[in-house]
Coordinates of C-alpha atoms in Angstrom, one line a residue:
M1 CA 111.9 117.1 49.9
A2 CA 108.7 119.1 50.4
R3 CA 108.3 121.0 53.6
T4 CA 105.2 119.7 55.2
R5 CA 102.5 121.9 56.8
G6 CA 100.0 120.2 59.0
G7 CA 100.9 116.5 58.9
D8 CA 102.3 113.6 57.0
G9 CA 101.5 112.5 53.4
I10 CA 99.0 110.0 52.2
N11 CA 99.2 106.5 53.7
R12 CA 100.7 104.2 51.1
R13 CA 98.8 101.1 52.1
K14 CA 96.3 100.3 49.4
G15 CA 92.7 100.5 50.5
T16 CA 93.5 101.2 54.1
G17 CA 90.5 102.3 56.2
G18 CA 87.6 101.6 53.8
T19 CA 85.4 104.2 52.2
K20 CA 84.7 106.1 55.5
G21 CA 88.4 106.2 56.3
R22 CA 89.3 107.5 52.8
A23 CA 86.6 110.2 53.0
A24 CA 88.1 111.5 56.3
R25 CA 91.6 111.9 54.9
P26 CA 92.8 115.4 54.5
R27 CA 93.6 116.6 50.9
Q28 CA 97.3 116.8 50.3
V29 CA 98.1 120.0 48.5
Y30 CA 101.7 120.6 47.2
V31 CA 102.7 124.2 46.4
F32 CA 105.5 125.4 44.2
S33 CA 106.0 129.1 44.4
E34 CA 108.2 131.6 42.5
G35 CA 108.8 133.6 45.7
E36 CA 111.0 132.1 48.4
V37 CA 109.5 134.1 51.2
T38 CA 106.3 136.0 50.4
E39 CA 104.0 133.3 49.1
P40 CA 105.0 130.6 51.8
Q41 CA 104.4 133.2 54.5
Y42 CA 101.1 134.2 53.1
I43 CA 100.0 130.6 52.8
D44 CA 100.9 129.9 56.4
I45 CA 99.0 132.9 57.6
I46 CA 95.7 132.1 55.8
V47 CA 95.8 128.4 56.6
K48 CA 96.3 129.2 60.3
N49 CA 93.5 131.8 60.3
G50 CA 91.2 130.8 57.5
T51 CA 87.7 129.4 57.7
P52 CA 87.2 126.1 55.9
A53 CA 84.3 126.1 53.4
D54 CA 83.3 122.6 54.8
P55 CA 84.6 121.8 58.3
G56 CA 84.6 118.1 57.4
R57 CA 87.1 118.7 54.6
T58 CA 90.6 119.5 55.7
V59 CA 93.8 120.2 53.8
Q60 CA 97.4 119.5 54.6
H61 CA 99.7 121.7 52.5
H62 CA 103.3 121.2 51.6
I63 CA 105.8 123.7 50.2
G64 CA 107.2 121.7 47.3
N65 CA 110.3 123.8 46.7
P66 CA 111.5 125.4 50.0
N67 CA 115.2 125.1 49.1
T68 CA 115.2 125.8 45.4
K69 CA 117.6 128.6 44.4
S70 CA 116.2 131.8 43.0
K71 CA 117.6 131.2 39.5
L72 CA 115.6 128.0 39.2
R73 CA 112.3 129.5 40.3
K74 CA 111.1 130.3 36.8
P75 CA 107.5 129.4 35.7
L76 CA 108.4 126.6 33.2
Q77 CA 110.9 125.0 35.6
L78 CA 108.4 125.2 38.5
V79 CA 105.7 123.5 36.4
Q80 CA 108.1 120.8 35.3
E81 CA 109.1 120.1 38.9
A82 CA 105.4 120.2 39.9
V83 CA 104.6 117.5 37.3
R84 CA 107.1 115.1 38.9
T85 CA 105.5 115.7 42.3
L86 CA 102.0 115.2 41.0
R87 CA 102.8 111.9 39.4
K88 CA 104.3 110.7 42.7
V89 CA 101.4 111.8 44.9
E90 CA 98.8 110.4 42.4
R91 CA 100.4 107.0 42.8
E92 CA 100.3 107.3 46.6
A93 CA 96.6 108.4 46.4
K94 CA 95.8 105.4 44.2
D95 CA 97.6 103.1 46.6
A96 CA 95.5 104.6 49.4
G97 CA 92.3 103.7 47.5
L98 CA 91.4 107.2 46.4
K99 CA 89.8 107.8 43.0
Q100 CA 90.5 111.0 41.0
D101 CA 87.0 111.3 39.6
K102 CA 85.2 110.5 42.9
D103 CA 87.1 111.6 46.0
W104 CA 87.2 115.3 47.1
N105 CA 90.5 114.7 48.7
W106 CA 92.4 113.6 45.6
P107 CA 95.7 115.4 45.9
Q108 CA 96.5 118.7 44.1
V109 CA 99.7 120.3 43.0
W110 CA 99.7 124.1 42.5
V111 CA 102.2 126.5 41.1
L112 CA 102.1 130.2 42.0
F113 CA 104.1 132.4 39.6
D114 CA 104.2 135.9 38.2
R115 CA 104.5 137.6 34.8
D116 CA 107.5 139.7 35.8
D117 CA 109.7 139.5 32.7
H118 CA 109.7 135.8 32.2
P119 CA 109.8 134.7 28.5
S120 CA 108.1 131.3 29.1
I121 CA 104.7 132.1 30.5
H122 CA 102.8 130.6 27.5
D123 CA 104.9 127.4 27.7
A124 CA 104.4 127.1 31.5
L125 CA 100.6 127.5 31.3
R126 CA 100.3 125.1 28.4
L127 CA 102.3 122.4 30.1
A128 CA 100.4 122.9 33.4
D129 CA 97.1 122.6 31.6
K130 CA 98.3 119.4 29.8
E131 CA 99.6 117.7 32.9
G132 CA 96.9 118.7 35.4
I133 CA 98.9 121.2 37.4
R134 CA 96.9 124.1 38.8
V135 CA 98.2 127.6 38.5
A136 CA 97.6 130.8 40.3
Y137 CA 99.0 133.6 38.1
S138 CA 99.6 137.2 38.9
H139 CA 100.5 140.1 36.5
P140 CA 102.8 141.8 37.2
C141 CA 103.4 140.0 40.4
F142 CA 102.0 138.6 43.7
E143 CA 102.2 142.1 45.3
L144 CA 99.1 143.0 43.2
W145 CA 97.1 140.4 45.2
R146 CA 98.4 141.9 48.5
L147 CA 97.6 145.4 47.3
L148 CA 94.0 144.4 46.6
H149 CA 93.5 143.7 50.3
Y150 CA 94.0 147.4 50.8
T151 CA 92.4 149.0 47.8
N152 CA 90.9 148.5 44.4
Y153 CA 93.4 149.0 41.6
T154 CA 92.6 148.8 37.9
S155 CA 95.4 150.7 36.1
S156 CA 98.2 149.0 34.2
F157 CA 101.6 148.6 36.0
G158 CA 103.4 148.4 32.6
G159 CA 104.6 145.0 33.7
V160 CA 106.8 146.5 36.4
C161 CA 106.5 144.6 39.7
D162 CA 108.4 147.2 41.6
D163 CA 105.6 149.7 40.8
A164 CA 103.1 147.3 42.4
N165 CA 105.3 146.8 45.4
S166 CA 105.8 150.6 45.8
R167 CA 102.1 151.2 45.8
L168 CA 101.7 148.4 48.4
R169 CA 104.3 149.9 50.7
S170 CA 102.7 153.3 50.4
R171 CA 99.3 152.2 51.7
P172 CA 98.2 153.9 54.9
G173 CA 99.0 151.6 57.9
F174 CA 101.2 149.2 55.9
A175 CA 104.5 150.2 57.4
A176 CA 103.1 150.1 60.9
T177 CA 102.4 146.4 60.5
Y178 CA 106.2 145.9 60.9
G179 CA 106.3 147.9 64.2
R180 CA 104.4 150.6 65.9
N181 CA 107.0 153.3 65.2
V182 CA 107.9 152.1 61.7
R183 CA 107.2 154.8 59.1
S184 CA 108.8 153.3 55.9
V185 CA 109.5 149.8 54.7
S186 CA 112.2 148.6 52.3
L187 CA 111.6 146.4 49.3
D188 CA 113.2 143.5 51.0
Q189 CA 111.3 144.1 54.3
S190 CA 108.0 144.1 52.4
K191 CA 108.6 140.6 51.1
H192 CA 107.8 139.4 54.7
V193 CA 104.0 139.2 55.0
R194 CA 102.3 140.3 58.2
E195 CA 98.9 139.0 59.4
E196 CA 97.5 142.5 59.6
Q197 CA 98.1 143.0 55.9
V198 CA 95.7 140.3 54.8
L199 CA 93.4 139.5 57.7
S200 CA 90.3 141.3 59.0
E201 CA 87.9 140.2 61.7
D202 CA 84.9 140.1 59.4
G203 CA 86.8 138.7 56.4
S204 CA 86.2 141.9 54.4
S205 CA 89.8 142.2 53.3
Y206 CA 89.7 138.9 51.5
R207 CA 86.2 139.4 50.1
N208 CA 87.2 142.8 48.7
A209 CA 90.4 141.5 47.3
K210 CA 88.6 138.7 45.5
K211 CA 85.9 141.1 44.2
Y212 CA 88.5 143.5 42.9
A213 CA 90.4 140.7 41.3
L214 CA 87.4 139.3 39.5
A215 CA 86.6 142.8 38.1
I216 CA 90.0 143.5 36.8
N217 CA 90.3 140.0 35.3
K218 CA 87.2 140.5 33.3
R219 CA 88.9 143.3 31.4
C220 CA 91.7 140.9 30.2
D221 CA 90.3 139.9 26.8
S222 CA 93.6 139.1 25.1
P223 CA 94.5 135.5 24.5
N224 CA 98.0 136.3 25.5
P225 CA 98.5 136.2 29.3
N226 CA 101.5 138.4 28.9
D227 CA 99.0 141.2 28.2
W228 CA 96.9 140.7 31.3
D229 CA 98.0 143.8 33.2
P230 CA 96.8 143.8 35.9
Y231 CA 95.6 140.2 36.7
T232 CA 95.6 137.8 39.6
D233 CA 93.6 134.7 40.4
V234 CA 95.2 133.8 43.7
W235 CA 91.7 133.5 45.2
R236 CA 91.3 130.3 43.2
F237 CA 94.1 128.7 45.1
V238 CA 92.6 129.9 48.4
E239 CA 89.2 128.4 47.6
E240 CA 89.8 125.5 45.3
G241 CA 93.1 124.4 46.6
L242 CA 93.1 125.1 50.3
L243 CA 89.2 124.9 50.6
L244 CA 88.9 128.1 52.5
S245 CA 85.8 130.3 52.3
R246 CA 87.4 133.3 54.0
Y247 CA 90.2 134.5 56.2

């Protein structure tokens, strides 16, 4: 069962509350992530501290696979699980009187996954596109998105996630986010996201990360997503899914 953030799911009673009531409902967003720790922690931080693009439009997010074992957190399997959830929440939305082509708060289901060394990236992306699942994809991994909050990075990682993680851990001030006297952080420790790693008072960390991501993504002209090194469009999930303008 999905781990809920921010409230209960859509009311199942058909047509409850009229047009005004439906418009005031939060959007239900279900998230399936490849990472067991990093992505859910990141999402919790930005939802807690982010600025809604429209204060009248709120989101309740749910982690769709909190207890899934690591061996089952593969892109294609995540998308397949997400499809089942999407069909369920779409039925609930219809019962509540929402319309997919009209209401801003029609539910969304997102999958966040990495290139890593997965053999099924093409299949996962094709199935997601066919079934209406939204994807935030990072190559080589989610650590690239975190790294871009610190610095611009445009060189290839050769598909090696540990390289991206190593560069993240070596950024000035990164280790200190785990404690004032901490000088180095292990790979496992770095999976735990700290607020100081992604937040800034003026929102510049996010703005810069998005700017850098857009620039590197433009260089990815191959039709094969396995070749997009580096690449990340997590900002789409932030803005289009969670409806945040900054954090």
